[in-house]
Coordinates of N, CA, C and O in Angstrom, one line a residue:
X1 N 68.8 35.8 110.3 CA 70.1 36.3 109.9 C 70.7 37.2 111.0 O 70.2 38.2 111.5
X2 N 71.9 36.6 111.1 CA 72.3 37.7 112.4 C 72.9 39.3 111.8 O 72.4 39.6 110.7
X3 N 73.3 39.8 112.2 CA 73.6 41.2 112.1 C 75.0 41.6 113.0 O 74.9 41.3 114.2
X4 N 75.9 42.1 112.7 CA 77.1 42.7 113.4 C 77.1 43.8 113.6 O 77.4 44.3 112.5
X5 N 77.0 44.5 114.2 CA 76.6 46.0 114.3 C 77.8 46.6 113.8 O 78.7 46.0 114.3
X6 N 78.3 47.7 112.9 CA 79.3 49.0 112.9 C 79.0 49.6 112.8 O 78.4 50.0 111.9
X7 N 79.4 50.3 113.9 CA 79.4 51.8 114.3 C 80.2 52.5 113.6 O 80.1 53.7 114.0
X8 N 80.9 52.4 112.9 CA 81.6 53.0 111.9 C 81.0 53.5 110.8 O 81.2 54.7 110.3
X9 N 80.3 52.6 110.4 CA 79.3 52.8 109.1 C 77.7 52.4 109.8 O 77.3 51.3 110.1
X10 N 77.0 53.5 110.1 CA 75.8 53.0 110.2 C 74.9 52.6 109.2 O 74.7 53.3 108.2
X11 N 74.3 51.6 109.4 CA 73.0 51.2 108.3 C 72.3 50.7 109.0 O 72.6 50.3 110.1
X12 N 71.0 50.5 108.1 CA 69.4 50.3 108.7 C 68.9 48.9 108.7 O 67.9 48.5 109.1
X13 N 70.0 48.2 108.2 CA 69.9 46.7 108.0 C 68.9 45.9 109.6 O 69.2 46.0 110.7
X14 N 67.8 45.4 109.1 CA 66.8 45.1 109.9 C 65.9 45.8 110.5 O 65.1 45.5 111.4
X15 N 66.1 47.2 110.0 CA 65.0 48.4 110.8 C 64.5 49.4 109.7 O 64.1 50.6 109.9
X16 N 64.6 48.8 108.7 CA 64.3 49.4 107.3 C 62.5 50.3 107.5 O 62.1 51.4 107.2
X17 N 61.7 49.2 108.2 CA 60.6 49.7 108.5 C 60.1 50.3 109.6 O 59.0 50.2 109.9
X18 N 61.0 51.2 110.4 CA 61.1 51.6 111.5 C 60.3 53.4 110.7 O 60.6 53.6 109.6
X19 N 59.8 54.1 111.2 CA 60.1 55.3 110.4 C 60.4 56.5 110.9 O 60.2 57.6 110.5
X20 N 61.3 55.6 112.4 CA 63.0 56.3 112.6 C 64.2 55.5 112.2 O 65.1 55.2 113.0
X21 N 64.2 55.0 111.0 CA 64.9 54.2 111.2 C 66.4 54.3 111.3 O 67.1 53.4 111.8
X22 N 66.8 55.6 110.8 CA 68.2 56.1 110.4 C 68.7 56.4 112.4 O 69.8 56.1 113.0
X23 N 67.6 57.1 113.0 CA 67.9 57.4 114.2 C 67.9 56.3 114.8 O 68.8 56.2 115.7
X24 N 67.0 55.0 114.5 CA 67.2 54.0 115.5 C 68.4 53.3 115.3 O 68.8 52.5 116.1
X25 N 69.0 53.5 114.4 CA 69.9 52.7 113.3 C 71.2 53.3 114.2 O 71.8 52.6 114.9
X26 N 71.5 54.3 114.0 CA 71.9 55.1 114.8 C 72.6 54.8 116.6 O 73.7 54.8 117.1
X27 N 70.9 54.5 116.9 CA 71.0 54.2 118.9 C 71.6 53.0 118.7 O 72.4 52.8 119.6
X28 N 71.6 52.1 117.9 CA 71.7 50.4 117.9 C 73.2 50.9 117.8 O 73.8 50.3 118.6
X29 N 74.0 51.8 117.0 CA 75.7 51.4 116.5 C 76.6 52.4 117.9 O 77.8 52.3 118.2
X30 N 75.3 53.3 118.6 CA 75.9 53.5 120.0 C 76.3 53.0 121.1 O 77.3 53.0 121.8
X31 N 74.8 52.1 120.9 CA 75.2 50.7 121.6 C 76.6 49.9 121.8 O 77.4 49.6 122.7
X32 N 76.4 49.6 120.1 CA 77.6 48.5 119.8 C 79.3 49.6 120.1 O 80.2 49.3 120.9
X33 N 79.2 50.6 119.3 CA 80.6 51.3 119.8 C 80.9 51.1 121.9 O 82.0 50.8 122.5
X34 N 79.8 51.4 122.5 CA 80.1 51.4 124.0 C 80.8 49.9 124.4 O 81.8 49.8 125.1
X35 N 79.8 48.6 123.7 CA 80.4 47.6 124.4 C 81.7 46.9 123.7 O 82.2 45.8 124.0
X36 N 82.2 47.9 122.5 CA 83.2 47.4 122.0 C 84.3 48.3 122.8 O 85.2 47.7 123.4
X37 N 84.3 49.7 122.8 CA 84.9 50.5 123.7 C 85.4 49.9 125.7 O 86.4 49.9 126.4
X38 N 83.7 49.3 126.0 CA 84.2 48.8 127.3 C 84.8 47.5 127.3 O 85.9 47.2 127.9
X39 N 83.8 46.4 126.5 CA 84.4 45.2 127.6 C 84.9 44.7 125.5 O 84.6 43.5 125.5
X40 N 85.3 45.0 124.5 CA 85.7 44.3 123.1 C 84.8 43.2 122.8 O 85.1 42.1 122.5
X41 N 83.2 43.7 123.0 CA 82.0 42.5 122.7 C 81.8 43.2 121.0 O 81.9 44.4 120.6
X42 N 81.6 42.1 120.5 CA 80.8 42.9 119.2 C 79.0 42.6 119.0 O 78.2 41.8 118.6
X43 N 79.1 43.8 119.3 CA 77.3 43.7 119.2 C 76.5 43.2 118.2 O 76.3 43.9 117.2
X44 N 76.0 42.0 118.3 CA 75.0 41.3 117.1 C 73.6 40.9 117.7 O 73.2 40.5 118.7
X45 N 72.6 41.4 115.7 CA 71.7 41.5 116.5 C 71.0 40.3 115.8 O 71.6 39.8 114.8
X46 N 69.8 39.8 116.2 CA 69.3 39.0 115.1 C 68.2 39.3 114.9 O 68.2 40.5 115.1
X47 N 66.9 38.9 114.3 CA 65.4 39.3 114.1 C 64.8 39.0 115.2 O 65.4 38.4 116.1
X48 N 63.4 39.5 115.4 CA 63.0 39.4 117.0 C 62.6 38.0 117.1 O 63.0 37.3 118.0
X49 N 61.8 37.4 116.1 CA 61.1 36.4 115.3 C 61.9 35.7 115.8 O 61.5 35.2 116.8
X50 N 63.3 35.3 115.5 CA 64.5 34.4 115.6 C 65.2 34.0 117.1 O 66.3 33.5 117.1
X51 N 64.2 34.4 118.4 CA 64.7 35.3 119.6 C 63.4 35.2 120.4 O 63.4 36.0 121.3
X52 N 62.2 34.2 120.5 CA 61.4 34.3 121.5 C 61.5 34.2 122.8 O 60.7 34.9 123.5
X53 N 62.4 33.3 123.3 CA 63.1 33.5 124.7 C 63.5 34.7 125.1 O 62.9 35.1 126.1
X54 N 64.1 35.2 124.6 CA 64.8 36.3 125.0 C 63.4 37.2 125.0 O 63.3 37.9 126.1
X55 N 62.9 37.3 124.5 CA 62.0 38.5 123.7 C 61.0 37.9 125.3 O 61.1 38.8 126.2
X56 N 60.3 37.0 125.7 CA 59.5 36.7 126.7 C 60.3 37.1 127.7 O 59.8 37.8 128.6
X57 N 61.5 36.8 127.9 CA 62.6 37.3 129.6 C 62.5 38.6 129.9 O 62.3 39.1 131.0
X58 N 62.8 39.2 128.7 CA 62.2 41.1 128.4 C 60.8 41.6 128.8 O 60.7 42.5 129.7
X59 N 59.9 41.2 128.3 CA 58.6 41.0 128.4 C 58.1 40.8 130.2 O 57.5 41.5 131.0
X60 N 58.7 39.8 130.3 CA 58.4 39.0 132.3 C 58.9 40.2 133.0 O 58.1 40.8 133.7
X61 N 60.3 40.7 132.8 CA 61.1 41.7 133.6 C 60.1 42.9 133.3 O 60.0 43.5 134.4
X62 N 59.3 43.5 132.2 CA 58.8 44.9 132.2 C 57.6 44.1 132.6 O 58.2 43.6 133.5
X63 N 56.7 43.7 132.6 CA 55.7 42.8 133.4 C 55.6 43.7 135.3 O 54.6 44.1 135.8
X64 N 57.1 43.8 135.7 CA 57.0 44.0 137.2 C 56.7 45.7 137.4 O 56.7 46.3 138.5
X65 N 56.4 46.4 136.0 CA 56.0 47.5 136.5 C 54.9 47.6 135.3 O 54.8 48.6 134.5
X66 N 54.2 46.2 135.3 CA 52.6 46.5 134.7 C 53.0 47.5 133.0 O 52.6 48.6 132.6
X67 N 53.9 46.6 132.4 CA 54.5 47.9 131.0 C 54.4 46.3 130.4 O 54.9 45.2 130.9
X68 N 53.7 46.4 129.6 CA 53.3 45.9 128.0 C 53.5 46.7 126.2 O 52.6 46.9 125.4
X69 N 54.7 46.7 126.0 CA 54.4 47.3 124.6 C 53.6 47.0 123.3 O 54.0 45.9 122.7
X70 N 52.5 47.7 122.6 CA 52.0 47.5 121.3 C 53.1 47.1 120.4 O 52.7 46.5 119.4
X71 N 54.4 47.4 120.6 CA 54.9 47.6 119.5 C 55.3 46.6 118.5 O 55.5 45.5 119.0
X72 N 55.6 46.7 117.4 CA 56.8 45.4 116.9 C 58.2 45.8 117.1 O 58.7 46.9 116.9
X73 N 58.7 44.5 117.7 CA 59.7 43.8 117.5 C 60.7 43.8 116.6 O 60.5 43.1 115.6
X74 N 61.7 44.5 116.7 CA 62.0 44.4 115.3 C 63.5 43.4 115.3 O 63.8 42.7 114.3
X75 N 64.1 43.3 116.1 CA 65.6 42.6 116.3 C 66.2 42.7 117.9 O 66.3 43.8 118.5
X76 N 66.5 41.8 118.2 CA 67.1 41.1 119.4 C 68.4 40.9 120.0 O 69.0 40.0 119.5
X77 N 69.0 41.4 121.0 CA 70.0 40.8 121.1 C 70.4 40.4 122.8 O 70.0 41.1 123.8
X78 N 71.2 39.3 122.6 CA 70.9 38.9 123.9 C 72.9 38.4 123.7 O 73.6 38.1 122.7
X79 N 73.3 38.4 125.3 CA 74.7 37.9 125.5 C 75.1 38.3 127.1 O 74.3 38.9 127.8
X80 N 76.4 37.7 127.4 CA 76.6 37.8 128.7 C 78.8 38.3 128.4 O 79.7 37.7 127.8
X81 N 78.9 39.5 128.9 CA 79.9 40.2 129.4 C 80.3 40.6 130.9 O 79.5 41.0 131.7
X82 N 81.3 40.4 131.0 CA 81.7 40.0 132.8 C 80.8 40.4 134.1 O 80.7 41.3 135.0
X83 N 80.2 39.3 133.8 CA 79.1 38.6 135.2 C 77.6 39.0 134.6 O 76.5 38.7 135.2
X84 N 77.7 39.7 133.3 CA 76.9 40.7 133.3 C 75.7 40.0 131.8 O 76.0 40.2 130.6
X85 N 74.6 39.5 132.2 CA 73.2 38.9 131.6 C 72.7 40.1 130.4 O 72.0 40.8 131.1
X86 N 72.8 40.5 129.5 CA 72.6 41.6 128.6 C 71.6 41.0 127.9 O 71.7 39.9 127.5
X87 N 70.0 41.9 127.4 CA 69.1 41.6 126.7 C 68.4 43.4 126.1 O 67.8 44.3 126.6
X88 N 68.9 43.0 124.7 CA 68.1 44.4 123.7 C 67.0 44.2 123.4 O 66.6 43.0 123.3
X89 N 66.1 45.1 123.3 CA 64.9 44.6 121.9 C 65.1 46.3 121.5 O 65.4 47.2 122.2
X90 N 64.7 46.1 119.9 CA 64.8 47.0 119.8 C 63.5 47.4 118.5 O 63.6 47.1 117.3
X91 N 62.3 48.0 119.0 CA 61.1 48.2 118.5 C 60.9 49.1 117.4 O 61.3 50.3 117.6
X92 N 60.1 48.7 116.0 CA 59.7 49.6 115.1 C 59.2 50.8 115.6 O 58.6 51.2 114.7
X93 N 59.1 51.5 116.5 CA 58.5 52.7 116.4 C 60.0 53.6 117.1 O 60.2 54.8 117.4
X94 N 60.8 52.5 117.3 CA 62.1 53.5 117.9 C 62.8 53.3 119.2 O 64.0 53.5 119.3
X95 N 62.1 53.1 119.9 CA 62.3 52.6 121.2 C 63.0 51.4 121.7 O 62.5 50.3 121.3
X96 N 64.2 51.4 122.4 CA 64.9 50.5 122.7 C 65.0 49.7 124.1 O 64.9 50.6 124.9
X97 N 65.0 48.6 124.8 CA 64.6 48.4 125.6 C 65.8 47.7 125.8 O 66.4 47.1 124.9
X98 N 66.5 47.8 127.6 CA 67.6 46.9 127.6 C 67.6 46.3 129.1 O 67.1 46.8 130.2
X99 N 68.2 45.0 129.0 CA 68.2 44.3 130.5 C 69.4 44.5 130.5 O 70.1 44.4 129.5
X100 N 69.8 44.7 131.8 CA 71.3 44.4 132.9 C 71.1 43.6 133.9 O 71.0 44.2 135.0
X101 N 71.0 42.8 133.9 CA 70.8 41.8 134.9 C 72.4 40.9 135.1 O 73.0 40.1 134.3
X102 N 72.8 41.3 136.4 CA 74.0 41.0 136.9 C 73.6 39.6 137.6 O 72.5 39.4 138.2
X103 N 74.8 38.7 137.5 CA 74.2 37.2 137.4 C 75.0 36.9 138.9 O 74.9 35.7 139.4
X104 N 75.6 37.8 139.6 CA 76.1 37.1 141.0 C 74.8 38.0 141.9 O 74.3 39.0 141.6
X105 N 74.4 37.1 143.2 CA 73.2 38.1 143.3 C 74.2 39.3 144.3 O 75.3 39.4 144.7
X106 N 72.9 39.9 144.3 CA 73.1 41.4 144.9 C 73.7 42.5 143.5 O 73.8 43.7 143.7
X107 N 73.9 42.1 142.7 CA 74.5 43.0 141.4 C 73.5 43.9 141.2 O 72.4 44.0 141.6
X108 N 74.1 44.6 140.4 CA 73.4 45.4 139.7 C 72.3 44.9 138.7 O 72.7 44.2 137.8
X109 N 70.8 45.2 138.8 CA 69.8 45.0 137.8 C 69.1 45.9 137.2 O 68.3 46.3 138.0
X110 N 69.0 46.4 136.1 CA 67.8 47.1 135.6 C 67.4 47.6 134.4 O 68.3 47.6 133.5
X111 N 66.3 47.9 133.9 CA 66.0 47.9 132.6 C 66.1 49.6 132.3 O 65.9 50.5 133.1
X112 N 66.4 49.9 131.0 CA 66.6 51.0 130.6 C 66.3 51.3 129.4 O 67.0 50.8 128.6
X113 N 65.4 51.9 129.0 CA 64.6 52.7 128.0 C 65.8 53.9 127.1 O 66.4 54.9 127.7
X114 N 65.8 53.6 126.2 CA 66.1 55.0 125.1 C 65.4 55.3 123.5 O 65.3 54.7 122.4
X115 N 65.0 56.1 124.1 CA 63.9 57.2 122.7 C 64.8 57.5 121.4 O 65.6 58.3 121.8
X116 N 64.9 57.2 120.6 CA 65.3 57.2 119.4 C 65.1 58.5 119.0 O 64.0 58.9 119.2
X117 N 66.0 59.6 118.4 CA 65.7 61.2 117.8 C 64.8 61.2 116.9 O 65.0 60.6 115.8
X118 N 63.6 61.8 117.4 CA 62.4 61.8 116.4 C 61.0 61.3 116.7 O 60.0 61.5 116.1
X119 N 61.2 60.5 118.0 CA 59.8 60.1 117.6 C 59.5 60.4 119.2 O 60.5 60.5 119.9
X120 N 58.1 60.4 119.8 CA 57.3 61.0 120.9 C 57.6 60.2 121.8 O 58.2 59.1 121.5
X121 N 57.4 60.3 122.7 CA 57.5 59.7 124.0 C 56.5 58.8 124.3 O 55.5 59.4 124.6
X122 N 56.5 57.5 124.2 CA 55.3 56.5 124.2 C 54.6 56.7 125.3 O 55.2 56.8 126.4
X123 N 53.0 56.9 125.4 CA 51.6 56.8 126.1 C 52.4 56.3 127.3 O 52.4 56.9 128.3
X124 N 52.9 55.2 127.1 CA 53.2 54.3 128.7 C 54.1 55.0 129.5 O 54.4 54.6 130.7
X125 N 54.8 56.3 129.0 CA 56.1 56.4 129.9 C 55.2 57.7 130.6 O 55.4 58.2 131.6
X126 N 54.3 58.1 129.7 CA 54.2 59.8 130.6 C 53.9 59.4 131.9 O 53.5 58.3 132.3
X127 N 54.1 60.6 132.6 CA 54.2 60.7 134.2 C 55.0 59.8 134.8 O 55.5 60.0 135.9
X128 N 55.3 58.7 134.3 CA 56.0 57.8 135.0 C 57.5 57.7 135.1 O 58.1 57.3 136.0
X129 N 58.0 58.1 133.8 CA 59.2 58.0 134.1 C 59.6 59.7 133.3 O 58.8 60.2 132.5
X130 N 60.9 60.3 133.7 CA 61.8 61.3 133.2 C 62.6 60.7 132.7 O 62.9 59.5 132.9
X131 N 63.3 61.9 131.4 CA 64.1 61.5 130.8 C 65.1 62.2 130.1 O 64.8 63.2 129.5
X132 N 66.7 61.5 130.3 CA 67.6 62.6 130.5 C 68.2 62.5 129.1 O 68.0 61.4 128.4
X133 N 69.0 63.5 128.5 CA 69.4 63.8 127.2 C 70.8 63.6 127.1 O 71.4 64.0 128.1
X134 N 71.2 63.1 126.3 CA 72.1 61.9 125.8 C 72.9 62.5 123.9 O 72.7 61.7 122.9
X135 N 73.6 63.5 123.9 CA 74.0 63.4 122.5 C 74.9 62.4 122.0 O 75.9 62.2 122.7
X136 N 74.8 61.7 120.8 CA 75.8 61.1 120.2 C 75.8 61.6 119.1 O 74.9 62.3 118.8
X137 N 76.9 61.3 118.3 CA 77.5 61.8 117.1 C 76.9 60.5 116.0 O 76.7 60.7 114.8
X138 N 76.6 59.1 116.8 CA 75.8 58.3 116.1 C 74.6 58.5 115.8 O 74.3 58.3 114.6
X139 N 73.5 59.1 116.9 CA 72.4 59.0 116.7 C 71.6 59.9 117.4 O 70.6 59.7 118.1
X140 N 72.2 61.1 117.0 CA 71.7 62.2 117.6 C 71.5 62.8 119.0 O 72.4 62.9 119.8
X141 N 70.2 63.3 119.5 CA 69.8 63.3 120.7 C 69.0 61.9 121.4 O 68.0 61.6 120.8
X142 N 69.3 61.0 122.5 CA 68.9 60.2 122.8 C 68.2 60.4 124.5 O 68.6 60.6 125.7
X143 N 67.1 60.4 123.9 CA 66.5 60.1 125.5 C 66.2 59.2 126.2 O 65.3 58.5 126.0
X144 N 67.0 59.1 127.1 CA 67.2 57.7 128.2 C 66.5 57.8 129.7 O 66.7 58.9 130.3
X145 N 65.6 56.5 130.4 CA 65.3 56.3 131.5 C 65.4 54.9 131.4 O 65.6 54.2 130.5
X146 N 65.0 54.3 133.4 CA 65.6 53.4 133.7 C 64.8 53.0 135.0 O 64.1 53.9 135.5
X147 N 64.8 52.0 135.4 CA 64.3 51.5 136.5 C 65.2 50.4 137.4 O 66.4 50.4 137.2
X148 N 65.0 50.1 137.9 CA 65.6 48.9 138.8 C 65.0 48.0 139.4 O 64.1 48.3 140.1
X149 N 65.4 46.5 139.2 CA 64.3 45.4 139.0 C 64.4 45.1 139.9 O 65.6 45.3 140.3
X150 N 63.4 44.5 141.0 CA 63.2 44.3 142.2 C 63.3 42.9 142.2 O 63.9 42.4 143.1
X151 N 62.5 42.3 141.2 CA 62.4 40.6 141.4 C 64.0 39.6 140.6 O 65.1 40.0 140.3
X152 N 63.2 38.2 140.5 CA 64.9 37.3 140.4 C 64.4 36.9 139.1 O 63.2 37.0 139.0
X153 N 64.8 36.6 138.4 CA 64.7 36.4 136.7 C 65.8 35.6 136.4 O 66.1 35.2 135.3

């Protein structure tokens, strides 16, 4: 079942079992307001289940810095806005994972992590990555880091 995101009205629709879900609920309609604000995309998500490709391209790209998540999967979303390869997952424990992968080479690539208000900073990131603070009016305080992908995907 796909999903439309509004950021106007947030709800938990597909993250019901998250138990951040209102905050992750939240980070997802941030999302969707930014790329409706930048480029007039409407952000849709689907179940992760519904999305294995995508969900393995995600997986391959955090792969290049040895990052594997326990987590589940909770909904997916994947699309392309000018030049620009876009891939979400967005996991029950809160945590959001995103690809930028710019499709002319030399572009801009990289994946970028945001913490959901409320829940701990996952085992995998300590020491390795910092993380800078982010208020929205959607979804609270958001903690965001990022990397930059070295390999071709």
């Amino acid at each position: 079942m796909t999903y439309k995101v509004d950021f106007k009205t947030v709800s938990t629709v597909g993250l019901e079992t998250s138990p951040v879900a209102e905050a992750l609920a939240g980070l997802r309609a941030n999302e969707a307001r930014y790329y409706w604000n930048k480029y007039k995309h409407e952000f849709v998500t689907i179940p992760a289940n519904d999305d294995p490709e995508t969900l393995a391209w995600v997986e391959k790209i955090l792969a290049e810095r040895d990052m594997k998540f326990p987590y589940k999967p909770l909904e997916i979303s994947s699309f392309e806005v000018d030049g620009i390869k876009m891939a979400y997952v967005f996991y029950e424990n809160g945590l959001a994972v995103n690809v930028m992968y710019t499709l002319e080479p030399g572009g801009k690539r990289a994946v970028g992590f945001k913490l959901s208000d409320g829940m701990e900073i996952p085992a995998e990131f300590e020491g390795k990555f910092k993380f800078a603070r982010q208020k929205s009016k959607l979804a609270g305080t958001i903690r965001g880091s990022f990397f930059v992908i070295k390999g071709e995907y």
